[in-house]
């Protein structure tokens, strides 16, 4: 059903033992019901003291009315099924998601007046409430509402609640369903234009670099025979070795690798909120990952804590369906990423050195794109060493003093990075990432420019 998934379907009993017995029903008295009950008791006491029989009858009527309503709702048993359809389950910050609620009466008796409400976090908007008229046996009612958030994160929706009330408004009972959904709000992304980064190996993404394996028998990488393979490709030496039919692999596609490094150190950023430097870096990293995956790169997300996504140990995304799953996993990670307690970039340096994609033996031609916060002299030297043998390395530096409008030494940091071979750019507040991306594509190797204000 759409892009979402139907959750929480199931029958719920809105009366009797499902409400915790008569005591739970008595606790559902509204302010009006408690006032009627108190007035009836007071009138009865006054009638006893004053000897007024008429007043006693009035007191009994006032006290009996809410009790009768409690008993009626307690004995009324409705079986209803509630469900929620969230579409889509993953949205960008500032975009809307649609939530559809459905209530089915699965009992043989009609329901009374129902009030339906769903619990949502305050950042998604006000709590939605709906009044449903009488639902016939086997009937269904559907309502919907929209939610949006300017803040990325993962927000629970639910549980769904039904409120029963009597015609006089004296008793109100609430029944909660047990299921809930999660809405993931991912960072905003910008559409980036394809650029040729300085130092990048020839070719751009998947299919641009292919290593032919036809130089000789010693260079052949065989694989198991599959139905439809040409028998002329059978590699008899490997067949004899492995005891099963093996064929030559005509070519071995290689996907260019790319690592996006996100600095999350708490000491490297100042401020909070959607317009803070850290949120700019998270959004830019998300835009970069989406762009690289669209261009056919095997990509991964790396943080200063040494954590890699999609897999531990320096794993990169694969092609096809696995690439789409990796993209979703990386976006989900960026939706909830926060500041780390680390004070340095040493763990990220170790992950690059040992995990490929940066300057290891298997990753000498990898692309490295980093989003750094405030860098001191020690961290600048460490970041400079990350350049290693990468095919191209681009650094976007979000200096805290620059964002706060204070005197800054960011140009000295950029000069050190450029000397090490980085294409380094300073990020001032308010600049669009797409403009800086184009500047990085036009900059010569080991250079860069300060981003102009958009």
Tab-separated table of C-alpha atoms in Angstrom, residues 117-437:
chain	number	residue	atom	x	y	z
A	117	UNK	CA	-6.093	10.217	18.308
A	118	UNK	CA	-2.501	9.346	17.462
A	119	UNK	CA	0.516	10.175	19.591
A	120	UNK	CA	3.235	12.063	17.733
A	121	UNK	CA	6.320	13.949	19.002
A	122	UNK	CA	5.813	17.671	19.336
A	123	UNK	CA	8.420	18.412	16.648
A	124	UNK	CA	6.130	16.775	14.075
A	125	UNK	CA	3.192	19.022	14.871
A	126	UNK	CA	0.091	18.954	17.074
A	127	UNK	CA	-1.467	15.686	18.149
A	128	UNK	CA	-4.106	14.700	15.563
A	129	UNK	CA	-7.624	14.025	16.849
A	130	UNK	CA	-10.658	12.802	14.911
A	131	UNK	CA	-14.285	12.186	15.889
A	132	UNK	CA	-15.814	9.104	14.292
A	133	UNK	CA	-19.554	8.613	14.085
A	134	UNK	CA	-21.298	5.331	14.652
A	135	UNK	CA	-19.443	2.493	12.889
A	136	UNK	CA	-21.731	-0.256	11.649
A	137	UNK	CA	-20.802	-3.949	12.136
A	138	UNK	CA	-18.057	-4.811	9.670
A	139	UNK	CA	-17.710	-1.126	8.804
A	140	UNK	CA	-14.548	0.878	8.322
A	141	UNK	CA	-13.499	4.465	8.848
A	142	UNK	CA	-10.335	6.044	7.411
A	143	UNK	CA	-8.766	9.391	8.261
A	144	UNK	CA	-5.363	10.877	7.477
A	145	UNK	CA	-3.030	13.647	8.560
A	146	UNK	CA	0.396	14.963	7.597
A	147	UNK	CA	3.580	15.400	9.611
A	148	UNK	CA	6.796	17.259	8.894
A	149	UNK	CA	9.969	18.149	10.751
A	150	UNK	CA	12.787	20.574	10.043
A	151	UNK	CA	15.044	18.540	12.320
A	152	UNK	CA	16.508	15.245	11.201
A	153	UNK	CA	16.031	12.257	13.477
A	154	UNK	CA	13.978	9.141	14.051
A	155	UNK	CA	10.537	9.794	15.526
A	156	UNK	CA	8.009	7.263	16.859
A	157	UNK	CA	4.362	7.484	15.819
A	158	UNK	CA	1.796	5.906	18.099
A	159	UNK	CA	0.360	4.152	19.832
A	160	UNK	CA	-3.088	4.785	18.376
A	161	UNK	CA	-5.750	5.596	20.963
A	162	UNK	CA	-9.540	5.284	20.932
A	163	UNK	CA	-11.682	7.250	23.338
A	164	UNK	CA	-15.255	6.167	24.153
A	165	UNK	CA	-17.753	8.575	25.686
A	166	UNK	CA	-21.390	8.518	26.682
A	167	UNK	CA	-24.013	10.888	25.214
A	168	UNK	CA	-23.916	13.107	28.312
A	169	UNK	CA	-20.132	13.428	28.431
A	170	UNK	CA	-19.953	12.003	31.957
A	171	UNK	CA	-17.580	9.117	31.246
A	172	UNK	CA	-14.634	8.912	28.890
A	173	UNK	CA	-12.623	5.721	28.439
A	174	UNK	CA	-9.370	5.423	26.523
A	175	UNK	CA	-8.022	2.317	24.829
A	176	UNK	CA	-4.483	2.244	23.410
A	177	UNK	CA	-3.220	-0.064	20.690
A	178	UNK	CA	0.225	-1.530	21.180
A	179	UNK	CA	1.864	-0.967	17.786
A	180	UNK	CA	3.779	2.055	16.569
A	181	UNK	CA	5.794	3.184	13.523
A	182	UNK	CA	9.069	5.043	13.060
A	183	UNK	CA	9.438	8.044	10.787
A	184	UNK	CA	13.025	8.689	9.741
A	185	UNK	CA	13.821	12.279	8.814
A	186	UNK	CA	17.070	12.333	6.851
A	187	UNK	CA	19.191	15.430	6.128
A	188	UNK	CA	18.340	17.687	3.231
A	189	UNK	CA	20.339	16.989	0.096
A	190	UNK	CA	21.324	19.119	-2.863
A	191	UNK	CA	21.541	17.887	-6.415
A	192	UNK	CA	25.192	18.121	-7.427
A	193	UNK	CA	26.558	18.443	-10.926
A	194	UNK	CA	29.146	15.895	-12.114
A	195	UNK	CA	32.632	17.398	-11.822
A	196	UNK	CA	36.130	16.092	-12.419
A	197	UNK	CA	38.020	16.423	-9.156
A	198	UNK	CA	41.724	17.191	-9.317
A	199	UNK	CA	43.828	14.030	-9.097
A	200	UNK	CA	40.927	11.704	-9.815
A	201	UNK	CA	41.758	8.653	-11.894
A	202	UNK	CA	40.500	8.541	-15.431
A	203	UNK	CA	36.917	7.476	-15.610
A	204	UNK	CA	34.037	8.293	-13.328
A	205	UNK	CA	32.244	5.575	-11.447
A	206	UNK	CA	31.043	2.150	-12.482
A	207	UNK	CA	31.953	0.775	-15.847
A	208	UNK	CA	34.650	3.344	-16.559
A	209	UNK	CA	37.532	1.112	-15.497
A	210	UNK	CA	37.619	-2.535	-16.506
A	211	UNK	CA	40.584	-4.860	-16.150
A	212	UNK	CA	40.625	-7.454	-18.917
A	213	UNK	CA	41.666	-10.898	-17.748
A	214	UNK	CA	42.800	-12.292	-21.084
A	215	UNK	CA	46.552	-11.765	-20.855
A	216	UNK	CA	47.235	-15.463	-20.323
A	217	UNK	CA	46.292	-18.596	-18.438
A	218	UNK	CA	48.100	-17.432	-15.316
A	219	UNK	CA	46.046	-14.209	-15.248
A	220	UNK	CA	42.666	-15.880	-15.754
A	221	UNK	CA	40.202	-15.594	-12.851
A	222	UNK	CA	37.826	-18.548	-13.381
A	223	UNK	CA	34.329	-18.912	-12.023
A	224	UNK	CA	31.761	-21.708	-11.824
A	225	UNK	CA	29.965	-22.620	-15.022
A	226	UNK	CA	26.459	-21.190	-15.371
A	227	UNK	CA	23.726	-22.236	-17.764
A	228	UNK	CA	24.117	-20.343	-21.019
A	229	UNK	CA	27.914	-19.922	-20.831
A	230	UNK	CA	29.802	-20.570	-24.031
A	231	UNK	CA	31.597	-23.916	-23.798
A	232	UNK	CA	34.552	-22.364	-25.615
A	233	UNK	CA	35.203	-20.377	-22.406
A	234	UNK	CA	35.702	-23.507	-20.314
A	235	UNK	CA	39.030	-23.363	-18.467
A	236	UNK	CA	40.103	-26.999	-18.364
A	237	UNK	CA	43.041	-26.531	-16.006
A	238	UNK	CA	40.801	-25.012	-13.319
A	239	UNK	CA	38.137	-27.613	-14.054
A	240	UNK	CA	40.625	-30.388	-13.333
A	241	UNK	CA	41.827	-28.617	-10.195
A	242	UNK	CA	38.434	-27.942	-8.620
A	243	UNK	CA	36.569	-30.981	-9.935
A	244	UNK	CA	33.724	-28.937	-11.427
A	245	UNK	CA	33.221	-27.103	-14.689
A	246	UNK	CA	34.934	-23.677	-14.596
A	247	UNK	CA	34.838	-20.938	-17.233
A	248	UNK	CA	37.021	-17.913	-17.947
A	249	UNK	CA	35.816	-14.590	-16.623
A	250	UNK	CA	36.129	-12.374	-19.674
A	251	UNK	CA	36.417	-9.179	-17.745
A	252	UNK	CA	36.333	-8.090	-14.144
A	253	UNK	CA	34.487	-4.834	-13.597
A	254	UNK	CA	35.947	-2.565	-10.988
A	255	UNK	CA	34.027	0.222	-9.338
A	256	UNK	CA	35.828	3.361	-8.291
A	257	UNK	CA	35.871	3.769	-4.536
A	258	UNK	CA	35.005	6.850	-2.555
A	259	UNK	CA	35.135	7.629	1.156
A	260	UNK	CA	33.155	10.480	2.709
A	261	UNK	CA	34.673	11.493	6.039
A	262	UNK	CA	32.429	13.377	8.461
A	263	UNK	CA	33.980	15.102	11.453
A	264	UNK	CA	31.533	14.872	14.375
A	265	UNK	CA	33.772	16.013	17.243
A	266	UNK	CA	31.920	18.125	19.767
A	267	UNK	CA	34.939	20.407	20.202
A	268	UNK	CA	35.060	21.092	16.467
A	269	UNK	CA	31.650	22.763	16.164
A	270	UNK	CA	29.776	25.541	17.903
A	271	UNK	CA	26.064	26.198	18.002
A	272	UNK	CA	23.074	23.986	17.325
A	273	UNK	CA	19.928	23.970	15.255
A	274	UNK	CA	19.139	23.639	11.552
A	275	UNK	CA	21.426	26.538	10.599
A	276	UNK	CA	24.471	25.397	12.569
A	277	UNK	CA	27.785	24.406	11.011
A	278	UNK	CA	27.387	20.796	12.081
A	279	UNK	CA	24.006	20.449	10.383
A	280	UNK	CA	25.530	22.014	7.245
A	281	UNK	CA	28.267	19.370	7.297
A	282	UNK	CA	25.790	16.514	7.777
A	283	UNK	CA	23.619	17.753	4.912
A	284	UNK	CA	26.642	18.206	2.646
A	285	UNK	CA	27.906	14.709	3.452
A	286	UNK	CA	24.492	13.277	2.596
A	287	UNK	CA	24.420	15.176	-0.712
A	288	UNK	CA	27.885	13.885	-1.560
A	289	UNK	CA	27.036	10.260	-0.812
A	290	UNK	CA	23.862	10.380	-2.888
A	291	UNK	CA	25.741	11.949	-5.783
A	292	UNK	CA	28.602	9.458	-5.674
A	293	UNK	CA	26.261	6.477	-5.578
A	294	UNK	CA	24.325	7.874	-8.531
A	295	UNK	CA	27.602	8.203	-10.424
A	296	UNK	CA	28.429	4.533	-9.788
A	297	UNK	CA	31.025	4.824	-7.021
A	298	UNK	CA	31.408	2.190	-4.337
A	299	UNK	CA	31.031	4.520	-1.396
A	300	UNK	CA	31.205	4.471	2.357
A	301	UNK	CA	30.661	6.893	5.226
A	302	UNK	CA	33.437	7.289	7.781
A	303	UNK	CA	33.310	9.318	10.996
A	304	UNK	CA	36.064	10.639	13.217
A	305	UNK	CA	35.268	7.816	15.646
A	306	UNK	CA	36.447	5.309	13.025
A	307	UNK	CA	32.933	3.968	12.381
A	308	UNK	CA	32.232	2.983	8.784
A	309	UNK	CA	28.902	2.540	7.034
A	310	UNK	CA	27.671	0.336	5.364
A	311	UNK	CA	29.985	-2.165	7.071
A	312	UNK	CA	32.578	-2.417	9.758
A	313	UNK	CA	36.133	-3.072	8.726
A	314	UNK	CA	36.130	-0.533	5.902
A	315	UNK	CA	33.383	-2.105	3.789
A	316	UNK	CA	32.143	-0.238	0.702
A	317	UNK	CA	28.750	-0.335	-0.938
A	318	UNK	CA	28.237	-2.756	-3.809
A	319	UNK	CA	26.276	-2.353	-6.976
A	320	UNK	CA	22.636	-2.972	-7.801
A	321	UNK	CA	20.152	-3.577	-5.016
A	322	UNK	CA	22.911	-3.718	-2.397
A	323	UNK	CA	23.936	-0.193	-3.347
A	324	UNK	CA	20.380	1.050	-2.734
A	325	UNK	CA	20.301	-0.689	0.638
A	326	UNK	CA	23.671	0.800	1.541
A	327	UNK	CA	22.404	4.253	0.565
A	328	UNK	CA	19.417	3.827	2.866
A	329	UNK	CA	21.654	2.638	5.688
A	330	UNK	CA	24.001	5.607	5.305
A	331	UNK	CA	21.108	8.064	5.191
A	332	UNK	CA	19.573	6.465	8.285
A	333	UNK	CA	22.928	6.853	10.028
A	334	UNK	CA	23.142	10.526	9.069
A	335	UNK	CA	19.582	11.030	10.308
A	336	UNK	CA	20.622	10.275	13.889
A	337	UNK	CA	24.329	11.086	13.913
A	338	UNK	CA	25.386	13.362	16.755
A	339	UNK	CA	28.520	14.809	18.257
A	340	UNK	CA	31.227	12.456	19.410
A	341	UNK	CA	33.299	12.863	22.559
A	342	UNK	CA	36.562	12.358	20.689
A	343	UNK	CA	39.081	15.168	20.595
A	344	UNK	CA	41.065	14.007	17.568
A	345	UNK	CA	40.997	12.383	14.136
A	346	UNK	CA	43.377	9.533	14.927
A	347	UNK	CA	40.751	6.786	14.719
A	348	UNK	CA	39.592	8.003	11.325
A	349	UNK	CA	43.233	8.084	10.200
A	350	UNK	CA	43.719	4.490	11.313
A	351	UNK	CA	40.519	3.409	9.547
A	352	UNK	CA	41.706	5.007	6.296
A	353	UNK	CA	45.137	3.451	6.568
A	354	UNK	CA	43.856	-0.054	7.238
A	355	UNK	CA	40.543	-0.125	5.415
A	356	UNK	CA	41.394	0.923	1.858
A	357	UNK	CA	39.848	3.763	-0.060
A	358	UNK	CA	42.355	6.223	1.297
A	359	UNK	CA	46.019	5.315	1.092
A	360	UNK	CA	46.206	1.558	1.633
A	361	UNK	CA	47.584	-0.858	-0.917
A	362	UNK	CA	44.104	-1.590	-2.266
A	363	UNK	CA	42.814	1.947	-2.125
A	364	UNK	CA	45.551	4.019	-3.674
A	365	UNK	CA	43.208	5.414	-6.327
A	366	UNK	CA	40.250	6.014	-4.049
A	367	UNK	CA	38.435	9.318	-3.758
A	368	UNK	CA	38.432	10.982	-0.336
A	369	UNK	CA	36.023	13.803	0.509
A	370	UNK	CA	36.197	15.162	4.049
A	371	UNK	CA	34.065	17.601	6.021
A	372	UNK	CA	36.167	18.935	8.884
A	373	UNK	CA	35.160	21.134	11.764
A	374	UNK	CA	37.586	23.367	13.629
A	375	UNK	CA	41.190	22.148	13.225
A	376	UNK	CA	44.107	22.992	15.491
A	377	UNK	CA	47.749	22.494	14.518
A	378	UNK	CA	47.861	18.841	15.616
A	379	UNK	CA	44.643	17.873	13.847
A	380	UNK	CA	45.683	19.770	10.729
A	381	UNK	CA	48.868	17.712	10.494
A	382	UNK	CA	46.907	14.518	11.019
A	383	UNK	CA	44.374	15.506	8.356
A	384	UNK	CA	47.217	16.314	5.955
A	385	UNK	CA	48.551	12.763	6.354
A	386	UNK	CA	45.165	11.341	5.368
A	387	UNK	CA	45.797	12.492	1.816
A	388	UNK	CA	48.220	9.613	1.362
A	389	UNK	CA	47.840	7.893	-1.988
A	390	UNK	CA	44.241	8.872	-2.654
A	391	UNK	CA	43.367	9.524	-6.266
A	392	UNK	CA	41.790	12.795	-5.177
A	393	UNK	CA	41.210	14.400	-1.788
A	394	UNK	CA	38.861	17.311	-1.168
A	395	UNK	CA	38.447	18.963	2.231
A	396	UNK	CA	35.655	21.322	3.264
A	397	UNK	CA	36.678	23.065	6.488
A	398	UNK	CA	33.985	24.608	8.700
A	399	UNK	CA	36.038	26.796	11.008
A	400	UNK	CA	34.198	27.671	14.225
A	401	UNK	CA	35.665	31.179	14.415
A	402	UNK	CA	34.634	31.883	10.827
A	403	UNK	CA	31.045	30.867	11.558
A	404	UNK	CA	31.017	32.933	14.745
A	405	UNK	CA	32.413	36.031	13.005
A	406	UNK	CA	35.638	36.057	15.002
A	407	UNK	CA	39.218	36.401	13.685
A	408	UNK	CA	40.283	33.076	12.238
A	409	UNK	CA	43.421	31.263	11.162
A	410	UNK	CA	41.605	29.008	8.703
A	411	UNK	CA	43.778	30.109	5.765
A	412	UNK	CA	46.835	28.721	7.508
A	413	UNK	CA	45.063	25.390	7.947
A	414	UNK	CA	44.016	25.377	4.313
A	415	UNK	CA	47.556	26.138	3.159
A	416	UNK	CA	48.905	23.173	5.114
A	417	UNK	CA	46.271	20.860	3.614
A	418	UNK	CA	46.929	22.119	0.099
A	419	UNK	CA	50.632	21.583	0.545
A	420	UNK	CA	49.881	17.940	1.353
A	421	UNK	CA	47.861	17.595	-1.859
A	422	UNK	CA	44.342	18.344	-0.666
A	423	UNK	CA	41.919	20.523	-2.573
A	424	UNK	CA	40.877	22.509	0.474
A	425	UNK	CA	38.034	25.009	0.716
A	426	UNK	CA	36.791	27.060	3.646
A	427	UNK	CA	33.047	27.021	4.270
A	428	UNK	CA	31.608	30.367	5.415
A	429	UNK	CA	28.095	30.524	6.911
A	430	UNK	CA	25.247	30.729	4.445
A	431	UNK	CA	27.058	29.329	1.415
A	432	UNK	CA	25.347	26.664	-0.712
A	433	UNK	CA	27.180	23.383	-0.904
A	434	UNK	CA	26.499	23.074	-4.622
A	435	UNK	CA	28.580	26.203	-5.261
A	436	UNK	CA	31.507	24.865	-3.232
A	437	UNK	CA	31.238	21.544	-5.056
